[in-house]
Amino acid sequence: MSPSKSIEFIGDSYTVGYGNTSSKRSCTAEELDATTDTGKSFAVLTADAIWAKVQVNAYSGRGIVRNYNGFAGDTLPDLYPYALFDGKTEYHDPTWQPQVIVIALGTNDFSTPLHAGEKWKTEAELIADYEATYVNFVKSLRTKNPDASVLLISYDPATTPQITTVRDRLRAAGETRVDVLEITGFTKNACDHHPDTDDDRKISQTLIAYFDAHPELWPDLRQGK
């Protein structure tokens, strides 16, 4: 019997499981490749624990409007529509209709200071662009997934106000199935100060507790389907 639940995770290196099996923070490129295990990331751990079908759509270093340290390249909302995030072949699978979409994006947008030459002159401009683009991204996901609930994750109290504003703007526009969950307290002992597998388990446990407290996220199960 196949799982009755379905969940999609959209994010950056944390969701990828960047170097998460490493026992040290300083890693060579080869060590990073060898120690990155999405199968041990919080996304897959959570899906396995709640017995759900899962998709993980994540790309290290990418943000909503700004990539890590301002490096040039498509942001996650720009890459999301494409298979392999290649900007060429659009992804299309009418059979994939997640009941819950978990989005964890914002660390790369705000974790490094703005540099001369970037399009935002002030952090206030960056925040405004981030919030507006995030709102539109969620709306685009809603168009494709009319029955899904959306959970916005914050890993940092400094970004929680921006993510909360996104939720509030969506709710003001009539979106009723969107929420925010702040998850903090990581040791970040893996490559480049990323979450290790202990952190992944902590994130997963927080998500599982949230899902347990919100059975309405799985309406088909409540209706006996």
CSV table of N, CA, C and O in Angstrom, one decimal, residues 48-91:
chain,number,residue,atom,x,y,z
A,48,ASP,N,9.5,10.3,5.7
A,48,ASP,CA,9.5,8.9,6.1
A,48,ASP,C,8.8,8.7,7.4
A,48,ASP,O,8.0,7.7,7.6
A,49,ALA,N,8.9,9.6,8.4
A,49,ALA,CA,8.3,9.5,9.7
A,49,ALA,C,6.8,9.6,9.6
A,49,ALA,O,6.1,8.9,10.4
A,50,ILE,N,6.3,10.4,8.7
A,50,ILE,CA,4.8,10.6,8.6
A,50,ILE,C,4.3,9.7,7.5
A,50,ILE,O,3.1,9.8,7.2
A,51,TRP,N,5.1,8.9,6.9
A,51,TRP,CA,4.7,8.0,5.8
A,51,TRP,C,4.1,8.8,4.7
A,51,TRP,O,2.9,8.7,4.4
A,52,ALA,N,4.9,9.6,4.0
A,52,ALA,CA,4.3,10.5,3.0
A,52,ALA,C,5.2,10.4,1.7
A,52,ALA,O,6.4,10.2,1.8
A,53,LYS,N,4.6,10.4,0.6
A,53,LYS,CA,5.3,10.6,-0.7
A,53,LYS,C,6.0,12.0,-0.6
A,53,LYS,O,5.4,12.9,-0.1
A,54,VAL,N,7.2,12.1,-1.2
A,54,VAL,CA,7.9,13.4,-1.0
A,54,VAL,C,8.6,13.8,-2.3
A,54,VAL,O,9.1,12.9,-3.1
A,55,GLN,N,8.7,15.1,-2.6
A,55,GLN,CA,9.5,15.7,-3.5
A,55,GLN,C,10.4,16.7,-2.8
A,55,GLN,O,9.9,17.5,-2.0
A,56,VAL,N,11.7,16.8,-3.2
A,56,VAL,CA,12.6,17.8,-2.6
A,56,VAL,C,13.1,18.6,-3.8
A,56,VAL,O,13.8,18.1,-4.7
A,57,ASN,N,12.7,19.9,-3.8
A,57,ASN,CA,13.1,20.8,-4.8
A,57,ASN,C,14.0,21.9,-4.2
A,57,ASN,O,13.4,22.9,-3.7
A,58,ALA,N,15.3,21.7,-4.1
A,58,ALA,CA,16.1,22.6,-3.4
A,58,ALA,C,17.5,22.8,-4.1
A,58,ALA,O,17.9,21.9,-4.8
A,59,TYR,N,18.1,23.9,-3.9
A,59,TYR,CA,19.3,24.3,-4.6
A,59,TYR,C,20.2,25.1,-3.7
A,59,TYR,O,19.8,26.2,-3.2
A,60,SER,N,21.4,24.6,-3.4
A,60,SER,CA,22.2,25.3,-2.5
A,60,SER,C,22.6,26.7,-3.0
A,60,SER,O,22.8,26.9,-4.1
A,61,GLY,N,22.6,27.7,-2.0
A,61,GLY,CA,23.0,29.0,-2.3
A,61,GLY,C,22.0,29.9,-2.9
A,61,GLY,O,22.3,31.1,-3.1
A,62,ARG,N,20.8,29.4,-3.2
A,62,ARG,CA,19.8,30.2,-3.9
A,62,ARG,C,18.8,30.8,-2.9
A,62,ARG,O,18.5,30.2,-1.8
A,63,GLY,N,18.3,32.0,-3.2
A,63,GLY,CA,17.3,32.6,-2.4
A,63,GLY,C,16.0,33.0,-3.1
A,63,GLY,O,15.8,32.6,-4.3
A,64,ILE,N,15.2,33.8,-2.5
A,64,ILE,CA,14.0,34.3,-3.2
A,64,ILE,C,14.3,35.3,-4.2
A,64,ILE,O,13.8,35.3,-5.3
A,65,VAL,N,15.1,36.3,-3.8
A,65,VAL,CA,15.5,37.4,-4.8
A,65,VAL,C,17.0,37.6,-4.8
A,65,VAL,O,17.5,38.2,-5.8
A,66,ARG,N,17.7,37.0,-3.8
A,66,ARG,CA,19.2,37.2,-3.8
A,66,ARG,C,19.9,35.9,-3.4
A,66,ARG,O,19.5,35.3,-2.4
A,67,ASN,N,20.9,35.6,-4.1
A,67,ASN,CA,21.6,34.4,-3.8
A,67,ASN,C,22.7,34.7,-2.8
A,67,ASN,O,23.0,35.8,-2.5
A,68,TYR,N,23.3,33.6,-2.2
A,68,TYR,CA,24.3,33.8,-1.1
A,68,TYR,C,25.4,34.8,-1.6
A,68,TYR,O,26.0,34.6,-2.6
A,69,ASN,N,25.6,35.7,-0.7
A,69,ASN,CA,26.7,36.7,-0.9
A,69,ASN,C,26.5,37.5,-2.2
A,69,ASN,O,27.4,38.1,-2.7
A,70,GLY,N,25.3,37.5,-2.7
A,70,GLY,CA,24.9,38.3,-3.9
A,70,GLY,C,25.5,37.7,-5.2
A,70,GLY,O,25.6,38.5,-6.2
A,71,PHE,N,25.8,36.4,-5.2
A,71,PHE,CA,26.4,35.9,-6.5
A,71,PHE,C,25.4,35.9,-7.6
A,71,PHE,O,24.2,35.6,-7.3
A,72,ALA,N,25.8,36.1,-8.8
A,72,ALA,CA,24.9,36.1,-9.9
A,72,ALA,C,24.4,34.7,-10.3
A,72,ALA,O,25.1,33.7,-10.2
A,73,GLY,N,23.1,34.6,-10.7
A,73,GLY,CA,22.5,33.4,-11.0
A,73,GLY,C,21.0,33.4,-10.7
A,73,GLY,O,20.5,34.3,-10.0
A,74,ASP,N,20.3,32.5,-11.3
A,74,ASP,CA,18.9,32.4,-11.1
A,74,ASP,C,18.6,32.1,-9.7
A,74,ASP,O,19.2,31.3,-9.0
A,75,THR,N,17.5,32.8,-9.2
A,75,THR,CA,17.1,32.5,-7.8
A,75,THR,C,16.1,31.3,-7.9
A,75,THR,O,15.7,30.8,-8.9
A,76,LEU,N,15.8,30.8,-6.7
A,76,LEU,CA,14.9,29.6,-6.7
A,76,LEU,C,13.6,29.7,-7.4
A,76,LEU,O,13.2,28.8,-8.1
A,77,PRO,N,12.9,30.8,-7.2
A,77,PRO,CA,11.6,31.0,-7.9
A,77,PRO,C,11.8,31.0,-9.4
A,77,PRO,O,10.9,30.5,-10.2
A,78,ASP,N,12.9,31.5,-9.9
A,78,ASP,CA,13.2,31.4,-11.4
A,78,ASP,C,13.5,30.0,-11.8
A,78,ASP,O,13.1,29.6,-12.9
A,79,LEU,N,14.2,29.2,-11.0
A,79,LEU,CA,14.6,27.9,-11.4
A,79,LEU,C,13.5,26.9,-11.2
A,79,LEU,O,13.5,25.8,-11.9
A,80,TYR,N,12.6,27.1,-10.3
A,80,TYR,CA,11.6,26.1,-9.8
A,80,TYR,C,10.8,25.5,-11.0
A,80,TYR,O,10.6,24.3,-10.9
A,81,PRO,N,10.4,26.2,-12.0
A,81,PRO,CA,9.6,25.6,-13.0
A,81,PRO,C,10.3,24.5,-13.9
A,81,PRO,O,9.6,23.8,-14.6
A,82,TYR,N,11.6,24.4,-13.7
A,82,TYR,CA,12.3,23.6,-14.7
A,82,TYR,C,12.8,22.3,-14.1
A,82,TYR,O,13.3,22.3,-13.0
A,83,ALA,N,12.8,21.2,-14.9
A,83,ALA,CA,13.4,20.0,-14.5
A,83,ALA,C,14.9,20.1,-14.4
A,83,ALA,O,15.5,20.8,-15.2
A,84,LEU,N,15.5,19.6,-13.4
A,84,LEU,CA,16.9,19.7,-13.1
A,84,LEU,C,17.3,21.1,-12.9
A,84,LEU,O,18.5,21.4,-12.8
A,85,PHE,N,16.4,22.0,-12.7
A,85,PHE,CA,16.7,23.5,-12.5
A,85,PHE,C,17.6,24.0,-13.6
A,85,PHE,O,18.6,24.7,-13.3
A,86,ASP,N,17.4,23.5,-14.8
A,86,ASP,CA,18.3,23.8,-15.9
A,86,ASP,C,17.9,25.0,-16.7
A,86,ASP,O,18.6,25.5,-17.6
A,87,GLY,N,16.7,25.5,-16.5
A,87,GLY,CA,16.2,26.7,-17.2
A,87,GLY,C,15.8,26.3,-18.6
A,87,GLY,O,15.6,27.2,-19.5
A,88,LYS,N,15.7,25.1,-19.0
A,88,LYS,CA,15.4,24.6,-20.3
A,88,LYS,C,14.2,23.8,-20.5
A,88,LYS,O,13.3,24.2,-21.2
A,89,THR,N,14.1,22.7,-19.7
A,89,THR,CA,12.9,21.8,-19.9
A,89,THR,C,12.0,22.0,-18.7
A,89,THR,O,12.3,21.8,-17.6
A,90,GLU,N,10.8,22.5,-19.0
A,90,GLU,CA,9.8,22.7,-18.0
A,90,GLU,C,9.3,21.4,-17.3
A,90,GLU,O,9.1,20.4,-18.0
A,91,TYR,N,9.2,21.4,-16.0
A,91,TYR,CA,8.8,20.2,-15.3
A,91,TYR,C,7.2,20.2,-15.3
A,91,TYR,O,6.6,21.2,-15.1
